[in-house]
Amino acid sequence: MHYDFKTLPRRRGTGSAKWELMYRDQPDLGPDVVPLSVADMEFENPPEVKQALRDWLDGAVMGYTEPTDEFFSACLGWQERRHGWTPQREWVVTSPGVVPAIFNAVRTLTNPGDGVIVQPPVYYPFFMAVEKGGRRIVRNPLVQDRQDGRLRYRMDFDDLERKAADPANTMLVLCSPHNPVGRVWTRQELERVLEICRRNGVTVVADEIHDDLVMPGVSHTAIMSVTRKEDWPRLVVCTAPSKTFNIAGCQASVNYVPDEDVRDRFVRGFRDVASTELNCFAYPATIAAYTRCDEWLGQLLGVIWSNYQALCGFMRERMPEVEVCPLEGTYLAWVDFRAWGMTPRELERFMRKDAQLYLDEGHVFGSEGDGFERFNLACPQHVLLSALERLHAAARKAGPLGPNGGSQT
């Protein structure tokens, strides 16, 4: 079946969070301006998911709902079939999202005042989970290297070793694949993370929400596929169908907690804040996504890769001083504008007011992201190219491309 990834859905006035944020900032934006910020897609949902919800709704009573055998089978089967490891049913703890799961893990598996290690530039709710939980942020920044002339990120294992060796630091929140830099960690890298944390008694909370979104020639390694049983008392793995199939509004997250004691504490944390149930649409949507949408996902990944190549080609030809980082995973491109010499706030203002380009600003991912922008590539390619043309025209007018306005092509 051929799926439509060229038509832009109508989202203005529908309550879409990123669209509403954009229009609150500039109410008079033209109809051709599409936000490329928050990580949801400017595509229709998989038709199989929409049909499954229609079919379910026809016979449903929308009361309190619990996971069914079919739900468990779909979730466990997806991990086994797509990611090469076999979870057990009793490990599953559902939550209304990966972010609530991370907040809950910090709150229930560490003590007030503990240090929680994060690897910036990184998904900003990690910082929020630590600070709101009364814990301390411990930074283990990613290192920028050059590989084949291109900017690439790696973990600083020596620094991680030092931070993990401090008994006051009790948790690492790991982003795998990494948002926003687009790295997909190798088996060897994950093994080293686990070895360091194992030796120092550090709990690992692995956010694998982007695990299905990997680019051609790259393989995601599920952290559970490289763990030892002795790691289980210090491990929580957070997954969800929400990013892969654009169903964040269904609020379905599937967390795997293999150790019984840790699982009891984790579940108790949700009960303490009366957050123990998913909404009733989460279950049929997840079942359909994990059992009927492999072909849709395959075509989506092709579209994301094509958009990434278009972005790289545009920058190379029209704005060569702007560098696009290699994309291994996620549908989020990490783009380096530091050559323009702007402060983070100047860059943000230029993007929004001059270029009418709504992105996620690099500085929100930590000071390590200053000078960068995150582009959401999950949109029809004509939308992306239109945004890039606005960017180029605004840059020529404002002068950040240099006295000659950059390339004349």
mmCIF file of C-alpha atoms in Angstrom:
data_model
loop_
_atom_site.group_PDB
_atom_site.id
_atom_site.type_symbol
_atom_site.label_atom_id
_atom_site.label_comp_id
_atom_site.label_asym_id
_atom_site.label_seq_id
_atom_site.Cartn_x
_atom_site.Cartn_y
_atom_site.Cartn_z
ATOM 1 C CA MET A 1 0.000 0.000 0.000
ATOM 2 C CA HIS A 2 1.229 3.501 -0.806
ATOM 3 C CA TYR A 3 0.755 6.021 2.005
ATOM 4 C CA ASP A 4 0.345 9.770 1.584
ATOM 5 C CA PHE A 5 3.270 11.730 3.039
ATOM 6 C CA LYS A 6 2.821 14.709 0.710
ATOM 7 C CA THR A 7 -0.450 16.216 1.923
ATOM 8 C CA LEU A 8 -0.224 18.676 4.824
ATOM 9 C CA PRO A 9 -2.991 18.017 7.369
ATOM 10 C CA ARG A 10 -5.107 20.935 8.550
ATOM 11 C CA ARG A 11 -4.035 21.638 12.119
ATOM 12 C CA ARG A 12 -4.700 25.311 12.632
ATOM 13 C CA GLY A 13 -7.504 25.763 15.148
ATOM 14 C CA THR A 14 -7.489 22.096 16.163
ATOM 15 C CA GLY A 15 -5.734 22.582 19.507
ATOM 16 C CA SER A 16 -2.371 21.355 18.244
ATOM 17 C CA ALA A 17 0.100 22.493 20.898
ATOM 18 C CA LYS A 18 2.895 23.561 18.579
ATOM 19 C CA TRP A 19 0.547 25.382 16.189
ATOM 20 C CA GLU A 20 -1.162 27.234 19.038
ATOM 21 C CA LEU A 21 2.214 28.257 20.498
ATOM 22 C CA MET A 22 3.284 29.633 17.132
ATOM 23 C CA TYR A 23 0.128 31.676 16.634
ATOM 24 C CA ARG A 24 0.220 33.034 20.161
ATOM 25 C CA ASP A 25 3.650 34.399 19.315
ATOM 26 C CA GLN A 26 2.617 35.774 15.900
ATOM 27 C CA PRO A 27 -1.152 35.699 15.314
ATOM 28 C CA ASP A 28 -0.902 37.091 11.781
ATOM 29 C CA LEU A 29 1.427 34.511 10.243
ATOM 30 C CA GLY A 30 0.567 33.456 6.711
ATOM 31 C CA PRO A 31 -0.945 30.054 5.899
ATOM 32 C CA ASP A 32 2.309 28.734 4.443
ATOM 33 C CA VAL A 33 4.167 28.935 7.772
ATOM 34 C CA VAL A 34 4.302 25.519 9.443
ATOM 35 C CA PRO A 35 6.005 25.010 12.831
ATOM 36 C CA LEU A 36 8.954 22.617 12.669
ATOM 37 C CA SER A 37 9.394 22.575 16.423
ATOM 38 C CA VAL A 38 7.683 20.168 18.835
ATOM 39 C CA ALA A 39 8.320 16.535 17.946
ATOM 40 C CA ASP A 40 5.048 15.496 16.464
ATOM 41 C CA MET A 41 4.500 14.952 12.750
ATOM 42 C CA GLU A 42 2.838 17.026 10.070
ATOM 43 C CA PHE A 43 1.446 13.823 8.556
ATOM 44 C CA GLU A 44 -1.854 12.036 8.893
ATOM 45 C CA ASN A 45 -1.819 9.189 11.369
ATOM 46 C CA PRO A 46 -1.478 5.683 9.959
ATOM 47 C CA PRO A 47 -4.894 4.823 8.490
ATOM 48 C CA GLU A 48 -4.752 1.453 10.260
ATOM 49 C CA VAL A 49 -4.645 3.217 13.618
ATOM 50 C CA LYS A 50 -7.522 5.535 12.742
ATOM 51 C CA GLN A 51 -9.624 2.641 11.478
ATOM 52 C CA ALA A 52 -8.887 0.608 14.594
ATOM 53 C CA LEU A 53 -10.113 3.481 16.751
ATOM 54 C CA ARG A 54 -13.291 3.798 14.679
ATOM 55 C CA ASP A 55 -13.943 0.070 14.957
ATOM 56 C CA TRP A 56 -13.259 0.077 18.674
ATOM 57 C CA LEU A 57 -15.423 3.120 19.302
ATOM 58 C CA ASP A 58 -18.422 1.568 17.565
ATOM 59 C CA GLY A 59 -18.724 -1.019 20.324
ATOM 60 C CA ALA A 60 -16.994 0.729 23.199
ATOM 61 C CA VAL A 61 -18.050 1.965 26.574
ATOM 62 C CA MET A 62 -15.577 4.696 27.480
ATOM 63 C CA GLY A 63 -15.182 3.785 31.113
ATOM 64 C CA TYR A 64 -12.119 2.910 33.164
ATOM 65 C CA THR A 65 -9.878 0.688 31.104
ATOM 66 C CA GLU A 66 -6.990 -1.678 31.801
ATOM 67 C CA PRO A 67 -4.478 -3.391 29.509
ATOM 68 C CA THR A 68 -5.782 -6.473 27.769
ATOM 69 C CA ASP A 69 -3.972 -9.639 26.717
ATOM 70 C CA GLU A 70 -3.955 -8.267 23.176
ATOM 71 C CA PHE A 71 -2.264 -5.081 24.356
ATOM 72 C CA PHE A 72 0.480 -6.949 26.190
ATOM 73 C CA SER A 73 1.012 -9.258 23.242
ATOM 74 C CA ALA A 74 1.351 -6.339 20.843
ATOM 75 C CA CYS A 75 3.891 -4.508 23.016
ATOM 76 C CA LEU A 76 6.029 -7.530 23.824
ATOM 77 C CA GLY A 77 5.875 -8.778 20.250
ATOM 78 C CA TRP A 78 7.029 -5.420 18.883
ATOM 79 C CA GLN A 79 10.131 -5.412 21.063
ATOM 80 C CA GLU A 80 10.957 -8.988 20.160
ATOM 81 C CA ARG A 81 10.291 -8.577 16.438
ATOM 82 C CA ARG A 82 11.758 -5.115 15.900
ATOM 83 C CA HIS A 83 14.414 -4.820 18.587
ATOM 84 C CA GLY A 84 15.646 -8.327 19.225
ATOM 85 C CA TRP A 85 14.926 -8.874 22.897
ATOM 86 C CA THR A 86 12.145 -10.667 24.756
ATOM 87 C CA PRO A 87 10.498 -8.805 27.633
ATOM 88 C CA GLN A 88 8.308 -10.508 30.196
ATOM 89 C CA ARG A 89 4.735 -9.443 30.697
ATOM 90 C CA GLU A 90 5.134 -8.705 34.398
ATOM 91 C CA TRP A 91 7.853 -6.152 33.612
ATOM 92 C CA VAL A 92 5.380 -3.828 31.900
ATOM 93 C CA VAL A 93 4.324 -0.660 33.693
ATOM 94 C CA THR A 94 2.163 1.685 31.646
ATOM 95 C CA SER A 95 2.212 5.453 32.031
ATOM 96 C CA PRO A 96 0.578 8.382 30.217
ATOM 97 C CA GLY A 97 3.888 9.251 28.573
ATOM 98 C CA VAL A 98 7.642 8.798 28.771
ATOM 99 C CA VAL A 99 8.099 12.207 30.429
ATOM 100 C CA PRO A 100 5.809 11.281 33.368
ATOM 101 C CA ALA A 101 7.719 7.996 33.616
ATOM 102 C CA ILE A 102 11.064 9.812 33.891
ATOM 103 C CA PHE A 103 9.672 12.240 36.492
ATOM 104 C CA ASN A 104 8.357 9.257 38.426
ATOM 105 C CA ALA A 105 11.647 7.350 38.198
ATOM 106 C CA VAL A 106 13.624 10.311 39.539
ATOM 107 C CA ARG A 107 11.150 10.813 42.368
ATOM 108 C CA THR A 108 10.872 7.160 43.410
ATOM 109 C CA LEU A 109 14.312 5.674 42.722
ATOM 110 C CA THR A 110 16.528 8.462 44.115
ATOM 111 C CA ASN A 111 16.537 10.479 47.315
ATOM 112 C CA PRO A 112 16.129 14.251 47.726
ATOM 113 C CA GLY A 113 19.447 15.953 47.074
ATOM 114 C CA ASP A 114 20.877 13.083 45.026
ATOM 115 C CA GLY A 115 22.754 13.871 41.844
ATOM 116 C CA VAL A 116 21.181 12.746 38.570
ATOM 117 C CA ILE A 117 23.498 12.583 35.565
ATOM 118 C CA VAL A 118 22.298 13.902 32.199
ATOM 119 C CA GLN A 119 24.171 14.209 28.906
ATOM 120 C CA PRO A 120 23.489 17.621 27.359
ATOM 121 C CA PRO A 121 22.584 18.980 24.951
ATOM 122 C CA VAL A 122 19.596 16.797 25.742
ATOM 123 C CA TYR A 123 15.806 16.707 25.829
ATOM 124 C CA TYR A 124 14.894 19.513 28.231
ATOM 125 C CA PRO A 125 12.300 17.623 30.365
ATOM 126 C CA PHE A 126 15.250 15.644 31.762
ATOM 127 C CA PHE A 127 16.405 18.816 33.506
ATOM 128 C CA MET A 128 12.859 19.523 34.677
ATOM 129 C CA ALA A 129 12.428 16.034 36.121
ATOM 130 C CA VAL A 130 15.574 16.440 38.204
ATOM 131 C CA GLU A 131 14.919 19.988 39.403
ATOM 132 C CA LYS A 132 11.210 19.501 40.131
ATOM 133 C CA GLY A 133 12.074 16.362 42.063
ATOM 134 C CA GLY A 134 14.423 18.216 44.383
ATOM 135 C CA ARG A 135 17.513 16.473 42.999
ATOM 136 C CA ARG A 136 20.721 17.953 41.548
ATOM 137 C CA ILE A 137 21.568 18.071 37.844
ATOM 138 C CA VAL A 138 24.992 16.566 37.181
ATOM 139 C CA ARG A 139 26.170 17.347 33.653
ATOM 140 C CA ASN A 140 28.115 14.807 31.600
ATOM 141 C CA PRO A 141 28.179 16.813 28.352
ATOM 142 C CA LEU A 142 28.541 15.072 25.025
ATOM 143 C CA VAL A 143 31.797 15.746 23.212
ATOM 144 C CA GLN A 144 31.930 17.248 19.724
ATOM 145 C CA ASP A 145 34.372 15.559 17.366
ATOM 146 C CA ARG A 146 35.107 15.684 13.671
ATOM 147 C CA GLN A 147 34.647 12.480 11.688
ATOM 148 C CA ASP A 148 35.212 12.586 7.933
ATOM 149 C CA GLY A 149 35.078 16.354 8.239
ATOM 150 C CA ARG A 150 31.648 16.393 9.872
ATOM 151 C CA LEU A 151 30.602 17.336 13.378
ATOM 152 C CA ARG A 152 29.725 14.250 15.395
ATOM 153 C CA TYR A 153 28.922 13.693 19.050
ATOM 154 C CA ARG A 154 30.222 11.018 21.397
ATOM 155 C CA MET A 155 29.944 10.291 25.103
ATOM 156 C CA ASP A 156 32.685 11.470 27.455
ATOM 157 C CA PHE A 157 33.257 8.195 29.275
ATOM 158 C CA ASP A 158 36.118 9.498 31.404
ATOM 159 C CA ASP A 159 33.875 12.246 32.746
ATOM 160 C CA LEU A 160 31.001 9.794 33.178
ATOM 161 C CA GLU A 161 33.315 7.558 35.193
ATOM 162 C CA ARG A 162 34.222 10.449 37.501
ATOM 163 C CA LYS A 163 30.610 11.526 37.971
ATOM 164 C CA ALA A 164 29.355 7.972 38.542
ATOM 165 C CA ALA A 165 32.102 7.309 41.095
ATOM 166 C CA ASP A 166 30.690 10.038 43.354
ATOM 167 C CA PRO A 167 28.315 8.198 45.735
ATOM 168 C CA ALA A 168 26.089 11.271 45.833
ATOM 169 C CA ASN A 169 25.213 10.699 42.147
ATOM 170 C CA THR A 170 22.781 7.809 41.961
ATOM 171 C CA MET A 171 21.077 7.915 38.549
ATOM 172 C CA LEU A 172 21.821 8.425 34.849
ATOM 173 C CA VAL A 173 19.008 9.423 32.518
ATOM 174 C CA LEU A 174 20.104 8.111 29.123
ATOM 175 C CA CYS A 175 18.594 9.288 25.828
ATOM 176 C CA SER A 176 18.864 6.430 23.307
ATOM 177 C CA PRO A 177 18.589 7.333 20.428
ATOM 178 C CA HIS A 178 19.703 10.777 21.478
ATOM 179 C CA ASN A 179 17.456 13.806 21.152
ATOM 180 C CA PRO A 180 18.481 16.318 19.828
ATOM 181 C CA VAL A 181 21.886 15.348 18.390
ATOM 182 C CA GLY A 182 20.582 12.324 16.461
ATOM 183 C CA ARG A 183 23.126 9.759 17.649
ATOM 184 C CA VAL A 184 22.173 6.084 17.831
ATOM 185 C CA TRP A 185 24.483 4.598 20.427
ATOM 186 C CA THR A 186 26.385 1.493 19.422
ATOM 187 C CA ARG A 187 26.346 -1.763 21.346
ATOM 188 C CA GLN A 188 29.878 -1.041 22.545
ATOM 189 C CA GLU A 189 28.910 2.401 23.832
ATOM 190 C CA LEU A 190 25.908 1.030 25.716
ATOM 191 C CA GLU A 191 27.969 -1.783 27.184
ATOM 192 C CA ARG A 192 30.443 0.748 28.522
ATOM 193 C CA VAL A 193 27.669 2.880 30.029
ATOM 194 C CA LEU A 194 26.240 -0.155 31.780
ATOM 195 C CA GLU A 195 29.647 -1.289 33.005
ATOM 196 C CA ILE A 196 30.388 2.129 34.544
ATOM 197 C CA CYS A 197 26.965 2.357 36.166
ATOM 198 C CA ARG A 198 27.082 -1.261 37.368
ATOM 199 C CA ARG A 199 30.440 -0.766 39.051
ATOM 200 C CA ASN A 200 29.297 2.411 40.771
ATOM 201 C CA GLY A 201 25.745 1.408 41.706
ATOM 202 C CA VAL A 202 24.129 4.023 39.454
ATOM 203 C CA THR A 203 20.568 3.444 38.231
ATOM 204 C CA VAL A 204 20.005 3.852 34.482
ATOM 205 C CA VAL A 205 16.722 5.237 33.183
ATOM 206 C CA ALA A 206 16.826 4.712 29.415
ATOM 207 C CA ASP A 207 14.505 6.847 27.297
ATOM 208 C CA GLU A 208 14.077 4.772 24.118
ATOM 209 C CA ILE A 209 11.059 6.612 22.739
ATOM 210 C CA HIS A 210 12.827 7.128 19.372
ATOM 211 C CA ASP A 211 13.956 3.501 19.105
ATOM 212 C CA ASP A 212 11.994 2.791 15.898
ATOM 213 C CA LEU A 213 13.170 5.921 14.100
ATOM 214 C CA VAL A 214 16.585 4.976 12.729
ATOM 215 C CA MET A 215 18.021 5.919 9.370
ATOM 216 C CA PRO A 216 19.295 3.629 6.568
ATOM 217 C CA GLY A 217 22.393 1.673 7.483
ATOM 218 C CA VAL A 218 21.930 2.241 11.222
ATOM 219 C CA SER A 219 20.618 -0.220 13.829
ATOM 220 C CA HIS A 220 19.203 0.645 17.213
ATOM 221 C CA THR A 221 20.497 -1.480 20.084
ATOM 222 C CA ALA A 222 17.912 -1.872 22.821
ATOM 223 C CA ILE A 223 19.650 -1.488 26.154
ATOM 224 C CA MET A 224 17.896 -4.591 27.460
ATOM 225 C CA SER A 225 19.629 -6.627 24.776
ATOM 226 C CA VAL A 226 23.036 -5.850 26.299
ATOM 227 C CA THR A 227 22.216 -5.950 30.014
ATOM 228 C CA ARG A 228 23.187 -8.604 32.505
ATOM 229 C CA LYS A 229 20.720 -9.851 35.060
ATOM 230 C CA GLU A 230 22.773 -8.122 37.729
ATOM 231 C CA ASP A 231 21.861 -4.802 36.029
ATOM 232 C CA TRP A 232 18.138 -5.279 36.528
ATOM 233 C CA PRO A 233 17.896 -3.724 40.017
ATOM 234 C CA ARG A 234 19.226 -0.488 38.495
ATOM 235 C CA LEU A 235 17.312 -0.276 35.237
ATOM 236 C CA VAL A 236 14.122 1.267 33.869
ATOM 237 C CA VAL A 237 13.458 1.341 30.109
ATOM 238 C CA CYS A 238 10.894 3.809 28.773
ATOM 239 C CA THR A 239 9.274 3.246 25.367
ATOM 240 C CA ALA A 240 6.128 4.405 23.576
ATOM 241 C CA PRO A 241 4.407 4.228 20.193
ATOM 242 C CA SER A 242 3.778 7.971 20.343
ATOM 243 C CA LYS A 243 6.763 9.316 18.377
ATOM 244 C CA THR A 244 6.829 6.451 15.864
ATOM 245 C CA PHE A 245 3.165 6.647 14.905
ATOM 246 C CA ASN A 246 2.355 10.233 15.913
ATOM 247 C CA ILE A 247 -0.144 9.290 18.610
ATOM 248 C CA ALA A 248 1.178 11.304 21.551
ATOM 249 C CA GLY A 249 -2.369 12.478 22.246
ATOM 250 C CA CYS A 250 -3.338 8.910 23.127
ATOM 251 C CA GLN A 251 -0.901 9.118 26.059
ATOM 252 C CA ALA A 252 0.458 5.593 25.965
ATOM 253 C CA SER A 253 3.888 4.717 27.297
ATOM 254 C CA VAL A 254 5.164 1.211 27.925
ATOM 255 C CA ASN A 255 7.944 1.006 30.502
ATOM 256 C CA TYR A 256 9.925 -2.148 31.193
ATOM 257 C CA VAL A 257 11.097 -2.620 34.787
ATOM 258 C CA PRO A 258 12.638 -6.077 35.174
ATOM 259 C CA ASP A 259 13.400 -5.982 38.914
ATOM 260 C CA GLU A 260 10.386 -6.666 41.138
ATOM 261 C CA ASP A 261 11.405 -4.346 43.981
ATOM 262 C CA VAL A 262 12.206 -1.473 41.631
ATOM 263 C CA ARG A 263 8.939 -2.102 39.800
ATOM 264 C CA ASP A 264 6.964 -1.955 43.055
ATOM 265 C CA ARG A 265 8.527 1.393 43.948
ATOM 266 C CA PHE A 266 7.964 2.692 40.438
ATOM 267 C CA VAL A 267 4.296 1.672 40.443
ATOM 268 C CA ARG A 268 3.797 3.066 43.938
ATOM 269 C CA GLY A 269 5.091 6.423 42.695
ATOM 270 C CA PHE A 270 2.329 6.613 40.112
ATOM 271 C CA ARG A 271 -0.262 5.616 42.685
ATOM 272 C CA ASP A 272 0.941 8.332 45.045
ATOM 273 C CA VAL A 273 -0.043 10.959 42.470
ATOM 274 C CA ALA A 274 -3.177 9.110 41.304
ATOM 275 C CA SER A 275 -1.750 8.484 37.824
ATOM 276 C CA THR A 276 -2.298 4.784 37.303
ATOM 277 C CA GLU A 277 -4.428 4.572 34.148
ATOM 278 C CA LEU A 278 -4.106 5.346 30.452
ATOM 279 C CA ASN A 279 -6.969 6.886 28.541
ATOM 280 C CA CYS A 280 -9.208 4.373 26.829
ATOM 281 C CA PHE A 281 -7.917 5.212 23.329
ATOM 282 C CA ALA A 282 -4.333 4.339 24.219
ATOM 283 C CA TYR A 283 -4.901 0.598 24.100
ATOM 284 C CA PRO A 284 -6.546 0.098 20.672
ATOM 285 C CA ALA A 285 -4.214 2.694 19.137
ATOM 286 C CA THR A 286 -1.130 0.916 20.483
ATOM 287 C CA ILE A 287 -2.368 -2.501 19.417
ATOM 288 C CA ALA A 288 -2.997 -1.325 15.867
ATOM 289 C CA ALA A 289 0.321 0.537 15.671
ATOM 290 C CA TYR A 290 2.358 -2.423 16.874
ATOM 291 C CA THR A 291 0.578 -5.067 14.821
ATOM 292 C CA ARG A 292 -0.548 -3.402 11.566
ATOM 293 C CA CYS A 293 1.740 -0.495 10.742
ATOM 294 C CA ASP A 294 5.142 -1.913 9.801
ATOM 295 C CA GLU A 295 4.735 -0.888 6.166
ATOM 296 C CA TRP A 296 3.647 2.631 7.099
ATOM 297 C CA LEU A 297 6.727 2.974 9.297
ATOM 298 C CA GLY A 298 9.008 1.747 6.527
ATOM 299 C CA GLN A 299 7.688 4.384 4.138
ATOM 300 C CA LEU A 300 7.883 7.080 6.826
ATOM 301 C CA LEU A 301 11.569 6.385 7.400
ATOM 302 C CA GLY A 302 12.200 6.794 3.680
ATOM 303 C CA VAL A 303 10.488 10.187 3.740
ATOM 304 C CA ILE A 304 12.475 11.348 6.783
ATOM 305 C CA TRP A 305 15.742 10.295 5.157
ATOM 306 C CA SER A 306 14.809 12.076 1.929
ATOM 307 C CA ASN A 307 13.988 15.240 3.893
ATOM 308 C CA TYR A 308 17.291 15.019 5.720
ATOM 309 C CA GLN A 309 19.167 14.744 2.437
ATOM 310 C CA ALA A 310 17.213 17.729 1.091
ATOM 311 C CA LEU A 311 18.140 19.769 4.174
ATOM 312 C CA CYS A 312 21.828 18.853 3.843
ATOM 313 C CA GLY A 313 21.825 19.632 0.138
ATOM 314 C CA PHE A 314 20.151 23.003 0.633
ATOM 315 C CA MET A 315 22.618 24.087 3.305
ATOM 316 C CA ARG A 316 25.606 22.840 1.344
ATOM 317 C CA GLU A 317 24.591 24.774 -1.763
ATOM 318 C CA ARG A 318 23.000 27.904 -0.316
ATOM 319 C CA MET A 319 24.385 28.380 3.199
ATOM 320 C CA PRO A 320 27.600 26.342 3.432
ATOM 321 C CA GLU A 321 28.668 27.934 6.714
ATOM 322 C CA VAL A 322 25.650 26.262 8.389
ATOM 323 C CA GLU A 323 26.433 22.674 9.344
ATOM 324 C CA VAL A 324 23.905 19.851 9.591
ATOM 325 C CA CYS A 325 24.951 17.106 11.989
ATOM 326 C CA PRO A 326 24.761 13.472 10.824
ATOM 327 C CA LEU A 327 21.326 11.990 11.468
ATOM 328 C CA GLU A 328 21.391 8.399 12.699
ATOM 329 C CA GLY A 329 18.093 8.358 14.555
ATOM 330 C CA THR A 330 14.949 10.385 15.378
ATOM 331 C CA TYR A 331 13.297 12.667 12.803
ATOM 332 C CA LEU A 332 14.981 15.715 14.325
ATOM 333 C CA ALA A 333 17.934 17.345 12.578
ATOM 334 C CA TRP A 334 20.509 19.177 14.717
ATOM 335 C CA VAL A 335 21.863 22.175 12.825
ATOM 336 C CA ASP A 336 24.842 24.350 13.783
ATOM 337 C CA PHE A 337 24.418 28.119 13.174
ATOM 338 C CA ARG A 338 27.349 29.208 15.347
ATOM 339 C CA ALA A 339 29.180 30.583 12.320
ATOM 340 C CA TRP A 340 26.644 33.433 12.262
ATOM 341 C CA GLY A 341 27.994 34.735 15.569
ATOM 342 C CA MET A 342 24.581 35.398 17.103
ATOM 343 C CA THR A 343 23.666 34.980 20.754
ATOM 344 C CA PRO A 344 20.990 32.345 21.418
ATOM 345 C CA ARG A 345 18.327 35.024 21.874
ATOM 346 C CA GLU A 346 19.396 36.870 18.742
ATOM 347 C CA LEU A 347 19.230 33.644 16.770
ATOM 348 C CA GLU A 348 15.794 32.826 18.158
ATOM 349 C CA ARG A 349 14.464 36.270 17.302
ATOM 350 C CA PHE A 350 15.916 36.098 13.803
ATOM 351 C CA MET A 351 14.320 32.712 13.163
ATOM 352 C CA ARG A 352 10.889 33.706 14.372
ATOM 353 C CA LYS A 353 10.560 37.335 13.356
ATOM 354 C CA ASP A 354 12.736 37.572 10.243
ATOM 355 C CA ALA A 355 12.590 34.081 8.768
ATOM 356 C CA GLN A 356 9.155 33.139 10.199
ATOM 357 C CA LEU A 357 10.688 29.808 11.089
ATOM 358 C CA TYR A 358 9.465 28.085 14.244
ATOM 359 C CA LEU A 359 12.039 25.542 15.426
ATOM 360 C CA ASP A 360 13.140 24.222 18.788
ATOM 361 C CA GLU A 361 15.961 26.502 19.852
ATOM 362 C CA GLY A 362 19.221 24.837 20.740
ATOM 363 C CA HIS A 363 19.565 26.647 24.054
ATOM 364 C CA VAL A 364 16.511 24.884 25.520
ATOM 365 C CA PHE A 365 18.520 21.648 25.465
ATOM 366 C CA GLY A 366 21.126 23.200 27.748
ATOM 367 C CA SER A 367 23.842 25.774 27.230
ATOM 368 C CA GLU A 368 25.678 23.108 25.235
ATOM 369 C CA GLY A 369 23.090 23.688 22.523
ATOM 370 C CA ASP A 370 23.701 27.417 22.176
ATOM 371 C CA GLY A 371 23.934 28.402 18.511
ATOM 372 C CA PHE A 372 22.083 25.315 17.284
ATOM 373 C CA GLU A 373 18.542 24.784 16.000
ATOM 374 C CA ARG A 374 16.499 21.584 15.915
ATOM 375 C CA PHE A 375 14.514 21.012 12.729
ATOM 376 C CA ASN A 376 11.529 18.650 12.764
ATOM 377 C CA LEU A 377 11.788 16.710 9.480
ATOM 378 C CA ALA A 378 8.468 14.881 9.846
ATOM 379 C CA CYS A 379 6.618 17.009 7.320
ATOM 380 C CA PRO A 380 5.930 17.000 3.570
ATOM 381 C CA GLN A 381 9.124 17.926 1.747
ATOM 382 C CA HIS A 382 7.563 20.977 0.118
ATOM 383 C CA VAL A 383 6.929 22.357 3.631
ATOM 384 C CA LEU A 384 10.570 21.899 4.583
ATOM 385 C CA LEU A 385 11.851 23.480 1.362
ATOM 386 C CA SER A 386 9.504 26.448 1.730
ATOM 387 C CA ALA A 387 10.832 27.031 5.246
ATOM 388 C CA LEU A 388 14.413 26.837 4.023
ATOM 389 C CA GLU A 389 13.732 29.357 1.264
ATOM 390 C CA ARG A 390 12.342 31.780 3.866
ATOM 391 C CA LEU A 391 15.435 31.213 5.971
ATOM 392 C CA HIS A 392 17.788 31.886 3.080
ATOM 393 C CA ALA A 393 15.919 35.012 1.984
ATOM 394 C CA ALA A 394 15.890 36.418 5.525
ATOM 395 C CA ALA A 395 19.576 35.632 5.998
ATOM 396 C CA ARG A 396 20.505 37.435 2.758
ATOM 397 C CA LYS A 397 18.477 40.441 3.811
ATOM 398 C CA ALA A 398 19.839 40.560 7.364
ATOM 399 C CA GLY A 399 23.403 39.809 6.406
ATOM 400 C CA PRO A 400 24.443 36.805 8.555
ATOM 401 C CA LEU A 401 25.635 35.047 5.391
ATOM 402 C CA GLY A 402 28.332 37.693 4.934
ATOM 403 C CA PRO A 403 28.723 40.940 3.013
ATOM 404 C CA ASN A 404 27.746 39.336 -0.250
ATOM 405 C CA GLY A 405 24.740 37.505 1.095
ATOM 406 C CA GLY A 406 26.283 34.082 0.596
ATOM 407 C CA SER A 407 25.918 31.973 -2.497
ATOM 408 C CA GLN A 408 23.996 33.509 -5.385
ATOM 409 C CA THR A 409 22.609 30.175 -6.506
#
